[in-house]
XYZ file of C-alpha atoms in Angstrom:
181
model
C -50.491 41.250 -22.398
C -51.010 38.968 -19.386
C -54.506 38.997 -17.945
C -54.998 41.346 -15.045
C -55.612 39.795 -11.626
C -57.656 42.800 -10.491
C -61.435 42.435 -10.316
C -63.112 44.005 -13.355
C -65.564 46.851 -12.983
C -68.921 46.833 -14.763
C -67.689 48.723 -17.833
C -64.802 46.284 -18.299
C -67.144 43.283 -17.865
C -69.512 44.655 -20.545
C -66.596 45.311 -22.883
C -65.279 41.770 -22.396
C -68.799 40.385 -22.907
C -68.974 42.173 -26.281
C -65.465 40.972 -27.245
C -66.521 37.376 -26.560
C -69.873 37.759 -28.408
C -71.614 36.732 -25.184
C -74.413 39.315 -25.181
C -76.929 36.536 -24.491
C -75.226 35.720 -21.177
C -76.289 37.921 -18.267
C -73.571 38.718 -15.708
C -74.610 37.809 -12.145
C -76.079 40.599 -10.068
C -74.605 41.972 -7.881
C -71.390 41.795 -9.910
C -68.881 39.314 -8.388
C -65.354 40.657 -7.987
C -63.850 38.318 -10.580
C -60.611 38.878 -12.441
C -60.563 38.779 -16.236
C -59.749 35.071 -16.623
C -62.701 34.176 -14.392
C -65.055 36.348 -16.460
C -63.716 34.682 -19.626
C -64.463 31.253 -18.085
C -67.940 32.477 -17.102
C -68.867 33.841 -20.551
C -67.272 30.971 -22.491
C -69.190 28.414 -20.403
C -72.458 30.132 -21.304
C -72.940 31.785 -17.916
C -71.824 29.083 -15.484
C -70.628 30.731 -12.260
C -69.162 27.375 -11.191
C -66.826 27.533 -14.220
C -65.472 30.865 -12.989
C -64.927 29.457 -9.499
C -63.306 26.300 -10.919
C -60.896 28.539 -12.810
C -59.976 30.158 -9.499
C -59.458 26.801 -7.764
C -57.320 25.641 -10.717
C -55.182 28.784 -10.342
C -54.719 28.213 -6.620
C -53.754 24.568 -7.255
C -51.269 25.636 -9.931
C -49.747 28.138 -7.507
C -49.410 25.369 -4.920
C -47.360 23.154 -7.242
C -47.150 19.346 -7.257
C -48.584 17.214 -4.418
C -46.208 16.428 -1.551
C -46.233 13.230 0.494
C -44.714 12.444 3.865
C -43.491 8.978 4.819
C -45.402 8.054 8.014
C -44.236 4.421 8.322
C -40.751 3.786 9.773
C -39.382 2.783 6.379
C -40.984 2.160 2.994
C -39.660 0.508 -0.122
C -39.290 2.486 -3.301
C -40.043 0.245 -6.287
C -39.332 0.325 -10.016
C -43.024 0.013 -10.899
C -46.367 0.589 -9.126
C -46.629 -3.010 -7.896
C -45.671 -4.797 -4.661
C -44.048 -7.435 -6.883
C -41.767 -4.873 -8.552
C -38.069 -4.697 -7.707
C -37.225 -2.526 -4.671
C -34.711 0.148 -5.701
C -34.359 1.906 -2.355
C -36.273 3.066 0.668
C -37.501 6.208 2.355
C -37.699 6.614 6.117
C -40.344 8.196 8.337
C -40.492 11.990 8.162
C -39.182 12.263 4.600
C -41.287 14.646 2.501
C -41.099 14.447 -1.282
C -42.913 15.733 -4.355
C -44.980 13.360 -6.474
C -44.840 13.599 -10.257
C -47.809 11.228 -10.660
C -50.356 9.307 -8.576
C -51.805 6.082 -9.990
C -53.940 3.335 -8.424
C -52.768 3.987 -4.871
C -49.114 4.484 -5.843
C -47.080 7.686 -5.931
C -44.340 8.294 -8.490
C -41.440 10.196 -6.932
C -40.415 13.391 -8.677
C -36.785 13.774 -9.742
C -36.061 16.129 -6.823
C -37.053 13.534 -4.175
C -34.242 12.656 -1.710
C -31.914 10.004 -3.164
C -33.780 9.936 -6.472
C -30.721 9.730 -8.733
C -29.265 6.660 -7.023
C -32.647 4.906 -6.885
C -33.648 5.681 -10.469
C -30.282 4.511 -11.795
C -30.814 1.111 -10.142
C -34.421 0.980 -11.416
C -34.883 -0.952 -14.693
C -37.641 1.517 -15.650
C -35.770 4.593 -14.381
C -38.878 5.242 -12.286
C -39.415 5.244 -8.524
C -42.815 4.383 -7.019
C -44.122 4.134 -3.451
C -47.303 2.552 -2.131
C -49.577 5.029 -0.273
C -51.513 2.560 1.882
C -49.876 -0.743 2.840
C -53.050 -2.422 4.155
C -52.894 -5.035 1.379
C -49.441 -6.081 2.616
C -50.361 -5.803 6.321
C -48.642 -2.455 6.975
C -51.338 0.237 7.206
C -50.773 3.839 6.115
C -47.328 4.405 4.570
C -47.576 7.864 3.023
C -49.698 10.871 3.895
C -50.568 13.720 1.563
C -49.171 16.992 2.887
C -51.064 20.276 2.557
C -49.871 22.169 -0.525
C -47.234 24.778 0.230
C -48.100 28.233 -0.970
C -45.963 31.243 -0.462
C -48.032 34.025 1.062
C -47.334 36.006 -2.131
C -48.554 33.212 -4.436
C -51.692 32.779 -2.344
C -52.412 36.514 -2.399
C -51.857 36.604 -6.160
C -54.029 33.527 -6.777
C -56.855 34.960 -4.714
C -56.289 38.571 -5.814
C -56.666 39.769 -2.216
C -60.141 38.314 -1.739
C -60.614 36.525 1.552
C -64.159 35.474 0.616
C -62.739 33.270 -2.150
C -60.860 31.077 0.274
C -64.049 29.069 0.702
C -63.863 27.940 -2.926
C -60.517 26.278 -2.351
C -61.438 25.308 1.201
C -61.651 21.542 0.562
C -57.846 21.753 0.640
C -55.944 23.132 3.607
C -52.999 25.272 2.580
C -49.738 25.508 4.458
C -48.708 29.115 3.932
C -44.964 29.603 3.867
C -43.834 33.048 4.892
C -40.271 33.814 3.759
C -38.115 34.304 6.857
């Protein structure tokens, strides 16, 4: 079945350790309150606690979904390719927030649910829509700003399995917690 999100007790950790043939790897003492997938990451990495924490950060990032950008310049071109020489296929105005499906060399590829995407992608020879993040090279300054990931309170609680002390492992990123109204 799906892996439990609850922290494992000592007996469960020892059982998992035997299942993974990891008897040579000593669990940290005192026992961290890790869920099963974190213990698996720990044992499979040969006892690297950072691997278990990375697994947690990966989970939180997955719960947060794709990166979101906000247009901070009054209007920005959307282009067919990640180049200032590429054909403009539309524009986005200040305050628009959209999801990125890719980020490459200072350019953001708009995801298909971005505002006006269908019209822009149909006039794009590549079918793609790209926006420059920082317009310094063309004398414009900051064009787009990365927004904090949106996590529902439920997704955050699930990702962190109710452990406030784990927030520090994902602390390099600020989360915008969305509470359903």
